[in-house]
Short mmCIF file of C-alpha atoms in Angstrom, two decimals:
data_model
loop_
_atom_site.label_atom_id
_atom_site.label_comp_id
_atom_site.label_asym_id
_atom_site.label_seq_id
_atom_site.Cartn_x
_atom_site.Cartn_y
_atom_site.Cartn_z
CA MET F 27 47.03 73.63 61.18
CA LYS F 28 46.38 72.47 57.60
CA ASN F 29 46.39 68.83 58.72
CA THR F 30 43.84 69.59 61.43
CA LEU F 31 41.61 71.42 58.98
CA ASP F 32 41.85 68.61 56.43
CA GLN F 33 40.93 66.05 59.10
CA LEU F 34 37.89 68.05 60.20
CA LEU F 35 36.63 68.48 56.65
CA LEU F 36 37.15 64.80 55.87
CA PHE F 37 35.23 63.87 59.02
CA LEU F 38 32.28 66.01 57.93
CA GLN F 39 32.39 64.63 54.39
CA THR F 40 32.48 61.04 55.62
CA GLN F 41 29.75 61.43 58.22
CA SER F 42 27.34 63.21 55.91
CA ALA F 43 27.85 60.59 53.19
CA GLN F 44 27.42 57.66 55.57
CA ARG F 45 24.23 59.12 57.01
CA GLY F 46 22.78 60.15 53.64
CA PHE F 47 22.53 63.90 54.22
CA LYS F 48 23.27 66.64 51.72
CA ARG F 49 22.91 69.58 54.10
CA PHE F 50 24.15 70.52 57.57
CA LEU F 51 22.31 72.44 60.28
CA VAL F 52 24.17 74.34 63.01
CA GLY F 53 22.72 76.15 65.99
CA MET F 54 24.47 79.51 65.68
CA SER F 55 24.89 81.23 69.06
CA GLY F 56 27.21 84.10 68.19
CA GLY F 57 30.08 82.35 69.99
CA VAL F 58 33.35 81.02 68.65
CA ASP F 59 32.47 77.29 68.78
CA SER F 60 29.34 77.47 66.64
CA ALA F 61 31.01 80.02 64.36
CA LEU F 62 33.89 77.66 63.69
CA VAL F 63 31.61 74.66 63.15
CA GLY F 64 29.37 76.63 60.80
CA VAL F 65 32.30 77.75 58.66
CA LEU F 66 33.75 74.22 58.56
CA CYS F 67 30.39 72.75 57.55
CA GLN F 68 29.90 75.36 54.83
CA LYS F 69 33.19 74.25 53.26
CA VAL F 70 31.81 70.72 52.84
CA LEU F 71 28.08 70.96 52.13
CA PRO F 72 25.35 73.61 51.96
CA THR F 73 24.84 74.66 55.57
CA HIS F 74 21.98 76.41 57.31
CA ALA F 75 22.25 78.21 60.65
CA LEU F 76 19.43 78.37 63.17
CA ILE F 77 19.66 81.35 65.52
CA MET F 78 17.63 80.94 68.71
CA PRO F 79 17.86 84.08 70.85
CA ALA F 80 16.69 84.22 74.45
CA THR F 81 15.34 87.38 76.09
CA HIS F 82 18.89 88.70 76.75
CA SER F 83 20.57 87.66 73.49
CA SER F 84 20.53 90.82 71.35
CA SER F 85 24.31 91.22 70.97
CA ALA F 86 24.86 87.49 70.48
CA THR F 87 22.19 87.46 67.79
CA GLU F 88 23.88 90.34 65.99
CA ASP F 89 27.21 88.47 66.07
CA ALA F 90 25.58 85.30 64.74
CA ILE F 91 23.95 87.17 61.86
CA LEU F 92 27.21 88.93 61.04
CA LEU F 93 29.04 85.61 60.90
CA CYS F 94 26.40 84.10 58.60
CA GLU F 95 26.47 87.09 56.27
CA ARG F 96 30.27 87.12 56.11
CA PHE F 97 30.48 83.44 55.16
CA ASN F 98 27.28 83.29 53.08
CA ILE F 99 25.51 80.87 55.42
CA PRO F 100 21.70 81.06 55.11
CA HIS F 101 20.08 81.55 58.48
CA THR F 102 16.70 81.45 60.19
CA GLN F 103 15.66 82.86 63.55
CA ARG F 104 13.50 80.87 65.95
CA PRO F 105 13.56 82.73 69.31
CA ILE F 106 13.27 80.74 72.52
CA ALA F 107 12.26 83.90 74.42
CA PRO F 108 8.51 83.05 74.47
CA TYR F 109 9.21 79.58 75.91
CA GLU F 110 11.67 81.06 78.40
CA ALA F 111 9.10 83.62 79.56
CA LEU F 112 6.43 80.95 80.04
CA PHE F 113 8.86 78.73 81.98
CA LYS F 114 9.79 81.60 84.32
CA GLU F 115 6.12 82.49 84.77
CA GLN F 116 5.32 78.91 85.77
CA ASN F 117 8.46 78.66 87.93
CA PRO F 118 8.92 82.10 89.55
CA ASN F 119 11.64 80.89 91.93
CA VAL F 120 13.59 78.92 89.33
CA SER F 121 17.36 78.81 89.79
CA LEU F 122 19.74 80.03 87.08
CA GLY F 123 20.96 76.46 86.64
CA ARG F 124 17.49 75.12 85.92
CA LEU F 125 16.72 78.04 83.63
CA GLY F 126 19.95 77.47 81.72
CA ASN F 127 19.20 73.78 81.26
CA PHE F 128 15.69 74.56 80.09
CA CYS F 129 16.98 77.05 77.50
CA ALA F 130 19.62 74.62 76.25
CA ARG F 131 17.07 71.83 75.82
CA MET F 132 14.55 74.13 74.17
CA ARG F 133 17.18 75.21 71.64
CA MET F 134 17.97 71.59 70.83
CA ASN F 135 14.25 70.80 70.45
CA LEU F 136 13.90 73.60 67.92
CA LEU F 137 17.11 72.59 66.17
CA TYR F 138 16.07 68.97 65.62
CA ASP F 139 12.55 69.96 64.61
CA PHE F 140 13.93 72.40 62.04
CA SER F 141 16.35 69.75 60.79
CA VAL F 142 13.36 67.64 59.74
CA GLU F 143 11.83 70.61 57.94
CA ILE F 144 14.94 71.25 55.82
CA GLU F 145 16.27 67.66 55.76
CA ALA F 146 19.61 68.51 57.34
CA LEU F 147 22.06 66.79 59.67
CA VAL F 148 22.44 68.54 63.03
CA VAL F 149 26.11 69.17 63.87
CA GLY F 150 27.30 69.59 67.45
CA THR F 151 29.37 72.52 68.67
CA SER F 152 30.75 71.39 72.07
CA ASN F 153 34.54 71.46 72.43
CA LYS F 154 36.69 68.99 74.40
CA SER F 155 37.16 71.37 77.32
CA GLU F 156 33.39 71.60 77.83
CA ILE F 157 32.91 67.87 77.36
CA MET F 158 35.60 66.89 79.89
CA LEU F 159 34.29 69.41 82.42
CA GLY F 160 30.69 68.34 81.90
CA TYR F 161 29.97 71.97 81.07
CA GLY F 162 26.90 71.23 79.00
CA THR F 163 23.29 70.05 79.27
CA LEU F 164 22.23 66.46 78.71
CA PHE F 165 19.66 66.34 75.90
CA GLY F 166 20.50 69.99 75.30
CA ASP F 167 23.74 71.21 73.73
CA LEU F 168 25.24 67.73 74.26
CA ALA F 169 22.55 66.04 72.14
CA TRP F 170 24.50 65.74 68.90
CA LEU F 171 25.15 62.78 66.62
CA ILE F 172 28.31 64.19 65.05
CA ASN F 173 30.69 66.86 66.28
CA PRO F 174 33.85 67.94 64.42
CA ILE F 175 35.37 69.86 67.36
CA ALA F 176 34.76 67.35 70.17
CA HIS F 177 38.50 66.58 70.25
CA LEU F 178 39.63 70.23 70.26
CA PHE F 179 40.25 72.09 73.51
CA LYS F 180 38.84 75.62 73.72
CA SER F 181 42.28 77.15 73.11
CA GLN F 182 42.61 75.05 69.94
CA VAL F 183 39.19 76.21 68.78
CA TYR F 184 40.38 79.81 69.04
CA THR F 185 43.56 79.04 67.10
CA LEU F 186 41.63 77.44 64.24
CA ALA F 187 38.96 80.15 64.31
CA ARG F 188 41.63 82.83 63.88
CA ALA F 189 43.14 80.92 60.97
CA LEU F 190 39.71 80.83 59.29
CA GLU F 191 39.23 84.55 59.91
CA ILE F 192 36.25 84.36 62.24
CA PRO F 193 35.28 88.00 63.00
CA ALA F 194 37.19 89.69 65.82
CA ASN F 195 34.03 90.65 67.71
CA ILE F 196 33.33 86.93 68.20
CA LEU F 197 36.92 86.05 69.05
CA ASN F 198 37.39 88.84 71.57
CA LYS F 199 34.28 88.54 73.72
CA PRO F 200 34.15 86.38 76.87
CA PRO F 201 33.03 82.80 76.16
CA SER F 202 29.39 82.26 77.11
CA ALA F 203 26.75 79.58 76.65
CA ASP F 204 24.18 82.42 76.45
CA LEU F 205 21.90 80.67 78.91
CA TYR F 206 21.00 83.69 81.04
CA SER F 207 21.91 87.36 81.37
CA GLU F 208 25.58 88.12 82.14
CA GLN F 209 26.47 84.43 82.07
CA SER F 210 30.06 83.56 81.16
CA ASP F 211 32.00 80.31 81.06
CA GLU F 212 34.94 81.56 83.09
CA ALA F 213 32.74 83.03 85.84
CA ASP F 214 30.95 79.68 86.13
CA LEU F 215 34.16 77.64 86.06
CA GLY F 216 36.20 79.94 88.29
CA PHE F 217 39.26 79.89 86.02
CA SER F 218 40.17 80.96 82.50
CA TYR F 219 40.51 78.45 79.69
CA ALA F 220 44.15 79.52 79.43
CA LEU F 221 44.66 77.90 82.84
CA ILE F 222 42.19 75.05 82.45
CA ASP F 223 43.18 73.67 79.05
CA PRO F 224 46.80 72.69 79.84
CA LEU F 225 45.55 70.83 82.91
CA LEU F 226 42.82 69.07 80.93
CA ALA F 227 45.36 68.10 78.28
CA GLU F 228 47.59 66.60 80.99
CA ILE F 229 44.66 64.66 82.44
CA SER F 230 43.62 63.43 79.00
CA ALA F 231 47.14 62.26 78.18
CA ARG F 232 47.77 60.47 81.48
CA TRP F 233 44.50 58.81 82.47
CA ASP F 234 41.81 57.04 80.46
CA ARG F 235 39.23 57.13 83.27
CA PRO F 236 38.29 60.06 85.52
CA THR F 237 38.38 57.82 88.58
CA HIS F 238 42.08 57.15 87.95
CA ILE F 239 43.16 60.80 88.08
CA GLU F 240 45.79 61.47 90.76
CA SER F 241 45.62 65.05 91.94
CA ARG F 242 48.96 64.74 93.74
CA VAL F 243 50.71 63.99 90.45
CA LEU F 244 49.20 67.09 88.85
CA CYS F 245 50.28 69.28 91.76
CA ASP F 246 53.78 67.82 91.58
CA LEU F 247 53.86 68.86 87.91
CA GLY F 248 53.36 72.46 89.02
CA TYR F 249 49.64 73.02 88.65
CA ALA F 250 48.09 75.14 91.39
CA PRO F 251 46.37 73.01 94.05
CA ASP F 252 43.14 75.05 93.96
CA LEU F 253 42.96 74.69 90.16
CA VAL F 254 43.61 70.95 90.37
CA ALA F 255 41.04 70.41 93.11
CA SER F 256 38.32 72.33 91.27
CA ILE F 257 38.89 70.89 87.79
CA VAL F 258 39.46 67.27 88.86
CA SER F 259 36.28 67.43 90.91
CA ARG F 260 34.33 68.72 87.91
CA VAL F 261 35.77 66.10 85.56
CA GLN F 262 34.96 63.26 87.94
CA LYS F 263 31.55 64.53 89.00
CA ASN F 264 30.33 65.10 85.44
CA ALA F 265 31.91 62.09 83.71
CA PHE F 266 28.47 60.46 83.49
CA LYS F 267 27.44 63.02 80.86
CA SER F 268 29.87 61.47 78.38
CA GLN F 269 28.76 57.89 79.00
CA PRO F 270 26.22 56.07 76.79
CA PRO F 271 22.80 55.33 78.27
CA SER F 272 22.64 52.29 80.54
CA LEU F 273 20.70 49.37 79.11
CA LEU F 274 19.51 46.18 80.79
#
């Protein structure tokens, strides 16, 4: 655990120095990923948290503020609720998927704009489970330049968060991207991270390209066929989100 922590802190130190920044900015959602990243950043440089509640985010906002107060992280609120309301007014039949993507991109717009105001480096908060599954929004929560937890599966994020004494109310609530009311990661994915992460770790260790994944091998290793089918499909379908832009 200490080696992992030291590596993460060194990464943040190196990246901030190379890019010429003396402050970090983290979008603080009230979830475990952003909480962990915020605490890690605060150990390296002065860190500011931007809290961007949607219309349904009252409890998440309270958790984010509590985290900031506990670890002495200055914070600012810039609600996305007015933009969300206008978007729904202009698109009365909008799907939850479109609404979620809009909210994610609006948050990142506000985050990068605020980073200019306070001259801070935006730090990403997506974990490896989300990245492999494509469980994120292009030009939204995936629009980061540096990310200290991109190599940590969700289960590893929880382990490190507990070690750093992230508040229990954040650790114990269902993971959620806070994109719309009652949204949760595990409801969207169909399985818990406790089931997903070992499979993702196996995939990551065995194959360097999603197209090479052999579902039969995973089933032979004892993973449930329905889990394998669902997760492999997601990994392959969303692999494009992790690829650099195509250039002529």
